[in-house]
């Protein structure tokens, strides 16, 4: 049993073998206006000490407003704080060193 | 699923008809069903909340899903059953169109449609079942909540899946991306409907599809029927896309509250996992649904723009009504179910 104030259960064992895509598929990151970054493809998310945070779904939303209770993932809280982003998307930049 | 019990002359006439063979339909039973349906539609004070009519529609629609125990599957496409559905659907859709508060329509574009949908769903300020669950609900009320939700959640995602072959291009891809996640990425034990069943079993409820159908009020059936109507009519593909968008956009935060409510009542992650999973999943889905599904659809097919917002607003209207009825019952100290006898679980 857990108390009401404990955070939601996050890393349930059964989710750890979630396939994250195939190796030849590029990773894409899409910035959704006034909301999270959606990541698709064969990505890995690591803790600061390098451990893999097992992805639980093929497409994840990463919080960029800073208030999610499920960080690094978005939990929809950005709406409650009225988070807004700059105009998206930025102009494509020339690749570095070319 | 188990056949729902009749709630009046139309549903009882339908049950009698379904008890016969679809290849050898007794004409008198079919005629009785038609006459009673016409009379009920003429006399009803509110088709949206009419127990008898919504039960009949729900029963007929269930033939499109898991079927009805003891009923010949050929009834699904039988002209008498289709005629019954059409007769109820027309005034049902009309009532929803009259009452859903469709906002001023934005220009058809991905950004404009998504922004308007976020505004519409963000303005939804009715009494909140999720806050009640988080703070006040008793164990029995929490159980009632699961029973009410079970009508849809045990076939979660299915009504919106009907729209996949009816959409094209980006909207189709977006819907597939959402639905695949709803179905656990193809893993049975991760399917959201299955996670909900686990939650029900965790509090001692029966998770068999339709087990509690006779206990839920008409508005709960109407909520499910609305989705099936939107999903199974190609004409209404804009409405089912808008409905899904609004549904996902009003889901993450409430699910956090639901999870907290069940934790407050002492349940562990076996029970709360469904809700915790939805906090994260629906934060992904709402972005895809608002922009890539609804926004793309309205851009590709601008004539559907109005229906996208109709579907969203109708969902908010019906589910708001259902939620208000639950809170009214609970704050008055009564049950939110039609009949409450099997809610308590033997110790
Ligand atoms: S971006 Fe969604 S909670 Fe931070």
Tab-separated table of C-alpha atoms and ligand atoms in Angstrom:
chain	number	residue	atom	x	y	z
A	1	UNK	CA	0.000	0.000	0.000
A	2	UNK	CA	1.189	3.508	-0.709
A	3	UNK	CA	0.192	6.859	0.714
A	4	UNK	CA	-1.774	9.403	-1.284
A	5	UNK	CA	1.174	11.741	-1.718
A	6	UNK	CA	3.621	9.308	-3.204
A	7	UNK	CA	4.319	9.824	-6.864
A	8	UNK	CA	2.705	7.570	-9.415
A	9	UNK	CA	4.348	4.179	-9.883
A	10	UNK	CA	6.750	4.675	-12.755
A	11	UNK	CA	9.022	1.863	-13.743
A	12	UNK	CA	6.904	-1.187	-13.561
A	13	UNK	CA	9.042	-4.223	-14.361
A	14	UNK	CA	6.812	-5.443	-17.133
A	15	UNK	CA	7.497	-2.346	-19.217
A	16	UNK	CA	11.237	-2.724	-19.353
A	17	UNK	CA	11.423	-4.760	-22.516
A	18	UNK	CA	9.411	-2.294	-24.576
A	19	UNK	CA	10.877	-2.287	-28.071
A	20	UNK	CA	12.046	1.196	-28.958
A	21	UNK	CA	12.143	0.905	-32.721
A	22	UNK	CA	14.571	-0.521	-35.210
A	23	UNK	CA	18.178	0.518	-35.562
A	24	UNK	CA	18.004	1.899	-39.102
A	25	UNK	CA	15.102	4.199	-38.243
A	26	UNK	CA	16.257	7.761	-37.426
A	27	UNK	CA	15.247	9.335	-34.148
A	28	UNK	CA	12.973	12.318	-34.583
A	29	UNK	CA	12.189	15.016	-32.067
A	30	UNK	CA	9.180	17.203	-32.706
A	31	UNK	CA	8.615	20.368	-30.718
A	32	UNK	CA	4.882	20.734	-30.101
A	33	UNK	CA	3.915	24.378	-29.581
A	34	UNK	CA	3.165	25.280	-25.950
A	35	UNK	CA	3.845	21.698	-24.974
A	36	UNK	CA	6.352	18.854	-24.836
A	37	UNK	CA	8.914	17.411	-27.231
A	38	UNK	CA	7.722	14.204	-28.856
A	39	UNK	CA	10.475	11.675	-29.493
A	40	UNK	CA	10.105	8.814	-31.942
A	41	UNK	CA	12.552	6.191	-33.128
A	42	UNK	CA	15.252	3.958	-31.587
A	43	UNK	CA	16.130	6.332	-28.752
A	44	UNK	CA	17.525	5.682	-25.304
A	45	UNK	CA	16.936	7.964	-22.348
A	46	UNK	CA	19.656	7.850	-19.709
A	47	UNK	CA	19.857	8.962	-16.106
A	48	UNK	CA	22.706	11.341	-15.178
A	49	UNK	CA	24.711	8.280	-14.144
A	50	UNK	CA	24.166	6.575	-17.467
A	51	UNK	CA	21.495	4.051	-16.623
A	52	UNK	CA	18.853	3.494	-19.255
A	53	UNK	CA	15.375	4.706	-18.348
A	54	UNK	CA	13.270	2.003	-19.975
A	55	UNK	CA	10.901	3.543	-22.516
A	56	UNK	CA	7.333	2.385	-22.029
A	57	UNK	CA	5.940	3.385	-25.398
A	58	UNK	CA	7.211	3.928	-28.903
A	59	UNK	CA	6.504	7.672	-28.811
A	60	UNK	CA	7.294	9.599	-25.653
A	61	UNK	CA	6.662	13.225	-24.689
A	62	UNK	CA	9.504	14.952	-22.845
A	63	UNK	CA	8.585	17.805	-20.523
A	64	UNK	CA	10.028	21.173	-21.446
A	65	UNK	CA	7.986	23.367	-19.123
A	66	UNK	CA	9.737	22.021	-16.025
A	67	UNK	CA	6.699	21.234	-13.868
A	68	UNK	CA	5.835	17.653	-14.794
A	69	UNK	CA	5.635	15.257	-11.863
A	70	UNK	CA	6.800	12.449	-14.182
A	71	UNK	CA	10.001	14.035	-15.468
A	72	UNK	CA	11.608	13.548	-17.881
A	73	UNK	CA	8.170	12.826	-19.340
A	74	UNK	CA	5.326	15.294	-19.804
A	75	UNK	CA	2.256	14.740	-17.635
A	76	UNK	CA	0.099	17.464	-19.137
A	77	UNK	CA	0.862	19.968	-16.378
A	78	UNK	CA	2.151	22.540	-18.877
A	79	UNK	CA	-1.481	23.410	-19.610
A	80	UNK	CA	-2.223	24.141	-15.961
A	81	UNK	CA	0.611	26.682	-15.765
A	82	UNK	CA	-0.147	28.261	-19.133
A	83	UNK	CA	3.267	27.329	-20.548
A	84	UNK	CA	3.967	28.969	-23.915
A	85	UNK	CA	6.811	28.470	-26.370
A	86	UNK	CA	8.368	30.701	-28.969
A	87	UNK	CA	7.103	30.516	-32.501
A	88	UNK	CA	7.920	27.065	-33.883
A	89	UNK	CA	9.659	25.731	-35.842
A	90	UNK	CA	12.975	27.604	-36.015
A	91	UNK	CA	14.506	28.281	-39.406
A	92	UNK	CA	16.720	25.345	-40.464
A	93	UNK	CA	20.371	26.201	-39.735
A	94	UNK	CA	23.307	25.224	-41.983
A	95	UNK	CA	25.147	22.217	-40.560
A	96	UNK	CA	28.137	23.026	-38.341
A	97	UNK	CA	31.567	22.981	-39.989
A	98	UNK	CA	30.344	23.082	-43.561
B	1	UNK	CA	-21.372	-9.800	-23.893
B	2	UNK	CA	-24.343	-10.689	-21.740
B	3	UNK	CA	-27.547	-9.243	-23.178
B	4	UNK	CA	-28.544	-6.046	-21.349
B	5	UNK	CA	-31.940	-6.275	-19.632
B	6	UNK	CA	-34.735	-4.323	-21.225
B	7	UNK	CA	-35.613	-0.908	-19.819
B	8	UNK	CA	-38.881	-0.333	-21.614
B	9	UNK	CA	-41.016	-1.212	-24.637
B	10	UNK	CA	-38.378	-0.628	-27.339
B	11	UNK	CA	-35.526	-2.538	-25.726
B	12	UNK	CA	-37.864	-5.382	-24.779
B	13	UNK	CA	-39.188	-5.623	-28.350
B	14	UNK	CA	-35.596	-5.661	-29.627
B	15	UNK	CA	-34.663	-8.468	-27.232
B	16	UNK	CA	-37.644	-10.502	-28.393
B	17	UNK	CA	-36.633	-10.022	-31.998
B	18	UNK	CA	-32.982	-10.918	-31.344
B	19	UNK	CA	-34.182	-14.114	-29.708
B	20	UNK	CA	-35.440	-15.318	-33.101
B	21	UNK	CA	-33.540	-16.314	-36.228
B	22	UNK	CA	-32.399	-13.484	-38.507
B	23	UNK	CA	-33.076	-15.639	-41.573
B	24	UNK	CA	-36.657	-16.224	-40.567
B	25	UNK	CA	-37.762	-13.019	-38.854
B	26	UNK	CA	-41.304	-13.061	-37.488
B	27	UNK	CA	-42.903	-10.062	-39.186
B	28	UNK	CA	-45.119	-9.269	-36.216
B	29	UNK	CA	-42.123	-8.864	-33.887
B	30	UNK	CA	-40.365	-6.628	-36.405
B	31	UNK	CA	-43.508	-4.542	-36.817
B	32	UNK	CA	-43.886	-4.238	-33.038
B	33	UNK	CA	-40.316	-3.011	-32.727
B	34	UNK	CA	-40.849	-0.388	-35.437
B	35	UNK	CA	-44.100	0.851	-33.930
B	36	UNK	CA	-42.756	1.041	-30.396
B	37	UNK	CA	-39.615	2.835	-31.579
B	38	UNK	CA	-41.663	5.439	-33.418
B	39	UNK	CA	-43.904	5.927	-30.385
B	40	UNK	CA	-40.997	6.182	-27.962
B	41	UNK	CA	-39.192	8.703	-30.139
B	42	UNK	CA	-42.372	10.751	-30.380
B	43	UNK	CA	-43.009	10.682	-26.642
B	44	UNK	CA	-39.542	10.886	-25.127
B	45	UNK	CA	-38.672	14.051	-23.263
B	46	UNK	CA	-34.947	13.588	-23.955
B	47	UNK	CA	-33.525	11.001	-26.321
B	48	UNK	CA	-30.039	11.502	-24.839
B	49	UNK	CA	-31.147	10.360	-21.401
B	50	UNK	CA	-33.907	7.927	-22.348
B	51	UNK	CA	-33.127	4.609	-20.651
B	52	UNK	CA	-35.181	2.522	-23.048
B	53	UNK	CA	-33.901	4.078	-26.297
B	54	UNK	CA	-30.248	4.258	-25.228
B	55	UNK	CA	-30.382	0.648	-24.023
B	56	UNK	CA	-31.870	-0.475	-27.349
B	57	UNK	CA	-29.192	1.405	-29.279
B	58	UNK	CA	-26.429	0.097	-27.020
B	59	UNK	CA	-27.678	-3.474	-27.449
B	60	UNK	CA	-27.878	-3.167	-31.235
B	61	UNK	CA	-24.417	-1.568	-31.359
B	62	UNK	CA	-22.865	-4.317	-29.250
B	63	UNK	CA	-23.444	-6.632	-32.225
B	64	UNK	CA	-20.704	-4.576	-33.944
B	65	UNK	CA	-18.252	-5.263	-31.112
B	66	UNK	CA	-18.112	-8.491	-29.144
B	67	UNK	CA	-21.605	-9.688	-29.971
B	68	UNK	CA	-24.394	-10.702	-27.612
B	69	UNK	CA	-24.491	-14.039	-25.870
B	70	UNK	CA	-27.020	-16.360	-27.480
B	71	UNK	CA	-27.766	-13.912	-30.324
B	72	UNK	CA	-27.063	-14.810	-33.956
B	73	UNK	CA	-24.253	-12.591	-35.315
B	74	UNK	CA	-26.182	-12.128	-38.570
B	75	UNK	CA	-28.416	-9.678	-36.751
B	76	UNK	CA	-25.598	-7.119	-36.951
B	77	UNK	CA	-26.391	-6.236	-40.568
B	78	UNK	CA	-30.066	-7.158	-40.527
B	79	UNK	CA	-32.270	-4.406	-42.022
B	80	UNK	CA	-34.562	-4.348	-38.966
B	81	UNK	CA	-31.633	-3.731	-36.609
B	82	UNK	CA	-30.079	-1.143	-38.924
B	83	UNK	CA	-33.458	0.591	-39.188
B	84	UNK	CA	-33.749	0.716	-35.401
B	85	UNK	CA	-30.274	2.256	-35.140
B	86	UNK	CA	-31.013	4.805	-37.858
B	87	UNK	CA	-34.320	5.772	-36.237
B	88	UNK	CA	-32.644	6.518	-32.894
B	89	UNK	CA	-29.425	7.958	-34.334
B	90	UNK	CA	-31.136	10.780	-36.232
B	91	UNK	CA	-32.769	12.490	-33.219
B	92	UNK	CA	-29.786	11.568	-31.021
B	93	UNK	CA	-27.373	13.326	-33.357
B	94	UNK	CA	-29.773	16.246	-33.707
B	95	UNK	CA	-29.998	16.662	-29.930
B	96	UNK	CA	-26.223	16.561	-29.587
B	97	UNK	CA	-25.812	19.152	-32.340
B	98	UNK	CA	-28.325	21.427	-30.637
B	99	UNK	CA	-26.719	21.191	-27.219
B	100	UNK	CA	-22.989	20.884	-27.819
B	101	UNK	CA	-21.380	24.305	-27.435
B	102	UNK	CA	-19.343	24.480	-30.610
B	103	UNK	CA	-17.009	27.485	-30.399
B	104	UNK	CA	-16.386	29.940	-33.184
B	105	UNK	CA	-14.558	27.930	-35.829
B	106	UNK	CA	-10.879	28.681	-36.465
B	107	UNK	CA	-9.345	28.744	-39.925
B	108	UNK	CA	-8.638	25.194	-41.082
B	109	UNK	CA	-4.947	24.706	-40.292
B	110	UNK	CA	-2.979	22.444	-37.996
B	111	UNK	CA	-1.941	25.232	-35.609
B	112	UNK	CA	-5.254	27.059	-35.557
B	113	UNK	CA	-7.319	23.909	-35.039
B	114	UNK	CA	-5.032	22.588	-32.281
B	115	UNK	CA	-5.031	25.951	-30.510
B	116	UNK	CA	-8.837	26.188	-30.667
B	117	UNK	CA	-9.202	22.629	-29.367
B	118	UNK	CA	-6.880	23.351	-26.455
B	119	UNK	CA	-8.912	26.447	-25.688
B	120	UNK	CA	-12.213	24.562	-25.868
B	121	UNK	CA	-11.050	21.709	-23.649
B	122	UNK	CA	-9.224	24.045	-21.267
B	123	UNK	CA	-12.419	26.028	-20.685
B	124	UNK	CA	-14.219	22.922	-19.474
B	125	UNK	CA	-14.956	23.889	-15.891
B	126	UNK	CA	-17.847	21.723	-14.769
B	127	UNK	CA	-17.863	19.852	-11.463
B	128	UNK	CA	-14.930	17.525	-11.448
B	129	UNK	CA	-15.355	13.806	-10.780
B	130	UNK	CA	-11.578	13.465	-10.665
B	131	UNK	CA	-11.194	16.029	-7.884
B	132	UNK	CA	-14.029	14.378	-5.973
B	133	UNK	CA	-12.311	11.018	-6.365
B	134	UNK	CA	-8.975	12.435	-5.258
B	135	UNK	CA	-10.291	14.150	-2.132
B	136	UNK	CA	-13.621	12.816	-0.957
B	137	UNK	CA	-14.896	9.621	-2.530
B	138	UNK	CA	-15.620	6.692	-0.247
B	139	UNK	CA	-14.530	3.211	-1.188
B	140	UNK	CA	-18.034	2.447	-2.400
B	141	UNK	CA	-18.158	5.588	-4.537
B	142	UNK	CA	-14.777	4.714	-6.038
B	143	UNK	CA	-16.186	1.314	-6.944
B	144	UNK	CA	-19.233	2.946	-8.506
B	145	UNK	CA	-16.908	5.138	-10.524
B	146	UNK	CA	-15.175	2.038	-11.919
B	147	UNK	CA	-18.509	0.395	-12.706
B	148	UNK	CA	-19.688	3.462	-14.620
B	149	UNK	CA	-16.414	3.713	-16.488
B	150	UNK	CA	-16.347	-0.008	-17.285
B	151	UNK	CA	-18.990	0.378	-19.995
B	152	UNK	CA	-16.498	2.191	-22.199
B	153	UNK	CA	-13.138	1.332	-20.668
B	154	UNK	CA	-13.495	-2.441	-21.137
B	155	UNK	CA	-13.581	-1.708	-24.856
B	156	UNK	CA	-11.337	1.308	-24.600
B	157	UNK	CA	-10.174	2.666	-27.945
B	158	UNK	CA	-12.454	0.423	-30.028
B	159	UNK	CA	-15.013	3.089	-31.084
B	160	UNK	CA	-12.262	5.370	-32.414
B	161	UNK	CA	-10.548	2.528	-34.257
B	162	UNK	CA	-13.524	2.407	-36.652
B	163	UNK	CA	-12.229	5.681	-38.079
B	164	UNK	CA	-8.848	4.325	-39.245
B	165	UNK	CA	-9.986	3.073	-42.673
B	166	UNK	CA	-12.107	6.199	-43.060
B	167	UNK	CA	-9.168	8.595	-42.781
B	168	UNK	CA	-6.265	9.303	-45.123
B	169	UNK	CA	-2.740	10.667	-44.969
B	170	UNK	CA	-1.476	12.348	-41.794
B	171	UNK	CA	-4.732	11.979	-39.910
B	172	UNK	CA	-4.733	8.216	-40.461
B	173	UNK	CA	-1.089	7.867	-39.408
B	174	UNK	CA	-1.765	9.910	-36.273
B	175	UNK	CA	-4.790	7.831	-35.328
B	176	UNK	CA	-2.826	4.610	-35.840
B	177	UNK	CA	-0.017	5.944	-33.650
B	178	UNK	CA	-2.476	6.708	-30.830
B	179	UNK	CA	-4.480	3.517	-31.167
B	180	UNK	CA	-1.397	1.297	-31.279
B	181	UNK	CA	-0.421	2.733	-27.911
B	182	UNK	CA	-3.986	2.256	-26.618
B	183	UNK	CA	-3.702	-1.396	-27.610
B	184	UNK	CA	-0.455	-1.753	-25.684
B	185	UNK	CA	1.755	-1.761	-28.772
B	186	UNK	CA	0.237	-5.118	-29.639
B	187	UNK	CA	0.794	-6.715	-26.226
B	188	UNK	CA	-2.316	-8.110	-24.556
B	189	UNK	CA	-1.221	-7.367	-20.991
B	190	UNK	CA	-0.501	-3.738	-21.893
B	191	UNK	CA	-3.762	-3.031	-23.679
B	192	UNK	CA	-5.512	-0.216	-21.876
B	193	UNK	CA	-8.783	-2.141	-21.715
B	194	UNK	CA	-6.899	-4.986	-20.066
B	195	UNK	CA	-5.200	-2.618	-17.611
B	196	UNK	CA	-8.656	-1.337	-16.688
B	197	UNK	CA	-9.872	-4.901	-16.152
B	198	UNK	CA	-6.919	-5.407	-13.825
B	199	UNK	CA	-7.944	-2.325	-11.860
B	200	UNK	CA	-11.511	-3.644	-11.564
B	201	UNK	CA	-10.332	-7.039	-10.369
B	202	UNK	CA	-7.975	-5.291	-7.943
B	203	UNK	CA	-10.933	-3.769	-6.085
B	204	UNK	CA	-12.932	-6.995	-6.279
B	205	UNK	CA	-15.209	-6.122	-9.200
B	206	UNK	CA	-16.154	-8.420	-12.062
B	207	UNK	CA	-14.288	-7.302	-15.190
B	208	UNK	CA	-16.391	-9.287	-17.648
B	209	UNK	CA	-17.501	-6.987	-20.480
B	210	UNK	CA	-21.077	-5.887	-19.821
B	211	UNK	CA	-21.340	-7.394	-16.341
B	212	UNK	CA	-22.620	-4.119	-14.880
B	213	UNK	CA	-24.498	-2.780	-17.888
B	214	UNK	CA	-27.886	-2.947	-16.173
B	215	UNK	CA	-26.620	-0.780	-13.319
B	216	UNK	CA	-25.520	2.259	-15.303
B	217	UNK	CA	-27.773	5.225	-16.106
B	218	UNK	CA	-28.836	6.158	-19.628
B	219	UNK	CA	-26.256	8.917	-19.904
B	220	UNK	CA	-23.425	6.383	-19.522
B	221	UNK	CA	-24.857	4.319	-22.359
B	222	UNK	CA	-25.361	7.506	-24.374
B	223	UNK	CA	-21.692	8.353	-23.967
B	224	UNK	CA	-20.686	5.001	-25.424
B	225	UNK	CA	-23.386	5.131	-28.113
B	226	UNK	CA	-22.226	8.579	-29.210
B	227	UNK	CA	-18.730	7.228	-29.872
B	228	UNK	CA	-20.032	4.214	-31.778
B	229	UNK	CA	-22.318	6.423	-33.856
B	230	UNK	CA	-19.463	8.798	-34.699
B	231	UNK	CA	-17.056	5.936	-35.370
B	232	UNK	CA	-19.242	3.773	-37.554
B	233	UNK	CA	-20.567	6.482	-39.876
B	234	UNK	CA	-18.029	7.631	-42.439
B	235	UNK	CA	-19.973	10.882	-42.687
B	236	UNK	CA	-19.106	11.582	-39.038
B	237	UNK	CA	-15.340	10.918	-39.275
B	238	UNK	CA	-14.680	14.535	-38.349
B	239	UNK	CA	-16.725	14.112	-35.185
B	240	UNK	CA	-14.949	10.950	-34.050
B	241	UNK	CA	-11.564	12.625	-34.618
B	242	UNK	CA	-12.664	15.677	-32.626
B	243	UNK	CA	-14.130	13.463	-29.932
B	244	UNK	CA	-10.864	11.591	-29.502
B	245	UNK	CA	-8.897	14.833	-29.395
B	246	UNK	CA	-11.116	16.299	-26.660
B	247	UNK	CA	-11.091	13.014	-24.769
B	248	UNK	CA	-7.292	12.812	-24.753
B	249	UNK	CA	-6.935	16.513	-23.982
B	250	UNK	CA	-9.037	16.202	-20.832
B	251	UNK	CA	-7.425	13.019	-19.587
B	252	UNK	CA	-3.878	13.407	-18.219
B	253	UNK	CA	-4.635	15.618	-15.235
B	254	UNK	CA	-7.864	13.832	-14.200
B	255	UNK	CA	-6.093	10.491	-14.325
B	256	UNK	CA	-3.511	11.794	-11.895
B	257	UNK	CA	-6.354	12.683	-9.529
B	258	UNK	CA	-8.024	9.292	-9.996
B	259	UNK	CA	-4.763	7.542	-9.185
B	260	UNK	CA	-4.316	9.713	-6.097
B	261	UNK	CA	-7.875	8.941	-5.021
B	262	UNK	CA	-7.346	5.196	-5.149
B	263	UNK	CA	-4.000	5.585	-3.355
B	264	UNK	CA	-5.764	7.639	-0.677
B	265	UNK	CA	-8.208	4.755	-0.239
B	266	UNK	CA	-5.276	2.411	0.335
B	267	UNK	CA	-4.996	0.626	-3.009
B	268	UNK	CA	-1.611	-0.272	-4.446
B	269	UNK	CA	-0.241	-0.108	-7.960
B	270	UNK	CA	-2.238	-3.103	-9.155
B	271	UNK	CA	-5.250	-0.810	-8.939
B	272	UNK	CA	-3.648	2.567	-9.683
B	273	UNK	CA	-1.409	1.491	-12.557
B	274	UNK	CA	-4.144	2.053	-15.144
B	275	UNK	CA	-4.500	5.692	-14.101
B	276	UNK	CA	-0.777	6.331	-13.712
B	277	UNK	CA	-0.181	4.895	-17.167
B	278	UNK	CA	-2.810	7.237	-18.611
B	279	UNK	CA	-1.188	10.328	-17.141
B	280	UNK	CA	1.878	9.663	-19.263
B	281	UNK	CA	0.156	8.102	-22.280
B	282	UNK	CA	-2.468	10.781	-22.711
B	283	UNK	CA	0.083	13.589	-22.423
B	284	UNK	CA	1.533	12.066	-25.609
B	285	UNK	CA	-1.815	11.318	-27.204
B	286	UNK	CA	-3.300	14.777	-26.698
B	287	UNK	CA	-0.529	16.376	-28.734
B	288	UNK	CA	-0.885	13.889	-31.562
B	289	UNK	CA	-4.686	13.999	-31.453
B	290	UNK	CA	-5.008	17.780	-31.438
B	291	UNK	CA	-2.487	18.532	-34.150
B	292	UNK	CA	-1.673	15.506	-36.253
B	293	UNK	CA	-5.133	13.952	-36.162
B	294	UNK	CA	-7.728	16.704	-35.808
B	295	UNK	CA	-5.586	19.515	-37.202
B	296	UNK	CA	-4.432	17.529	-40.229
B	297	UNK	CA	-7.909	16.232	-40.941
B	298	UNK	CA	-9.444	19.700	-40.875
B	299	UNK	CA	-6.645	20.954	-43.131
B	300	UNK	CA	-6.997	18.117	-45.643
B	301	UNK	CA	-10.789	18.178	-45.577
B	302	UNK	CA	-11.914	21.667	-44.529
B	303	UNK	CA	-15.572	20.662	-44.882
B	304	UNK	CA	-15.042	18.498	-41.785
B	305	UNK	CA	-13.830	21.400	-39.647
B	306	UNK	CA	-17.211	21.989	-38.064
B	307	UNK	CA	-17.699	18.310	-37.247
B	308	UNK	CA	-14.279	18.116	-35.590
B	309	UNK	CA	-15.477	20.751	-33.130
B	310	UNK	CA	-18.933	19.213	-32.904
B	311	UNK	CA	-17.398	15.865	-31.901
B	312	UNK	CA	-15.171	17.532	-29.334
B	313	UNK	CA	-17.982	19.634	-27.867
B	314	UNK	CA	-20.476	16.753	-27.863
B	315	UNK	CA	-18.002	14.618	-25.920
B	316	UNK	CA	-17.505	17.370	-23.367
B	317	UNK	CA	-21.269	17.880	-23.114
B	318	UNK	CA	-22.240	14.242	-22.570
B	319	UNK	CA	-19.382	13.402	-20.250
B	320	UNK	CA	-19.971	16.633	-18.330
B	321	UNK	CA	-23.602	15.648	-17.850
B	322	UNK	CA	-22.621	12.153	-16.709
B	323	UNK	CA	-20.066	13.582	-14.286
B	324	UNK	CA	-22.511	16.102	-12.850
B	325	UNK	CA	-25.033	13.318	-12.194
B	326	UNK	CA	-22.411	11.286	-10.363
B	327	UNK	CA	-21.361	14.173	-8.150
B	328	UNK	CA	-24.973	15.140	-7.447
B	329	UNK	CA	-25.769	11.599	-6.341
B	330	UNK	CA	-22.674	11.259	-4.191
B	331	UNK	CA	-23.000	14.622	-2.491
B	332	UNK	CA	-26.646	13.759	-1.746
B	333	UNK	CA	-25.421	10.556	-0.126
B	334	UNK	CA	-27.035	8.281	-2.710
B	335	UNK	CA	-25.721	5.869	-5.321
B	336	UNK	CA	-24.792	7.040	-8.813
B	337	UNK	CA	-25.955	3.669	-10.148
B	338	UNK	CA	-29.476	2.644	-11.124
B	339	UNK	CA	-29.289	-0.341	-8.820
B	340	UNK	CA	-26.574	-0.631	-6.247
B	341	UNK	CA	-26.962	-4.053	-4.710
B	342	UNK	CA	-23.854	-5.743	-6.099
B	343	UNK	CA	-21.378	-2.916	-5.614
B	344	UNK	CA	-20.229	-3.865	-2.155
B	345	UNK	CA	-17.761	-6.682	-2.165
B	346	UNK	CA	-18.068	-9.378	0.465
B	347	UNK	CA	-15.198	-9.015	2.938
C	1	LIG	S1	5.766	20.013	-21.078
C	1	LIG	FE1	4.068	18.915	-20.391
C	1	LIG	S2	4.295	18.921	-18.259
C	1	LIG	FE2	6.037	20.037	-18.929
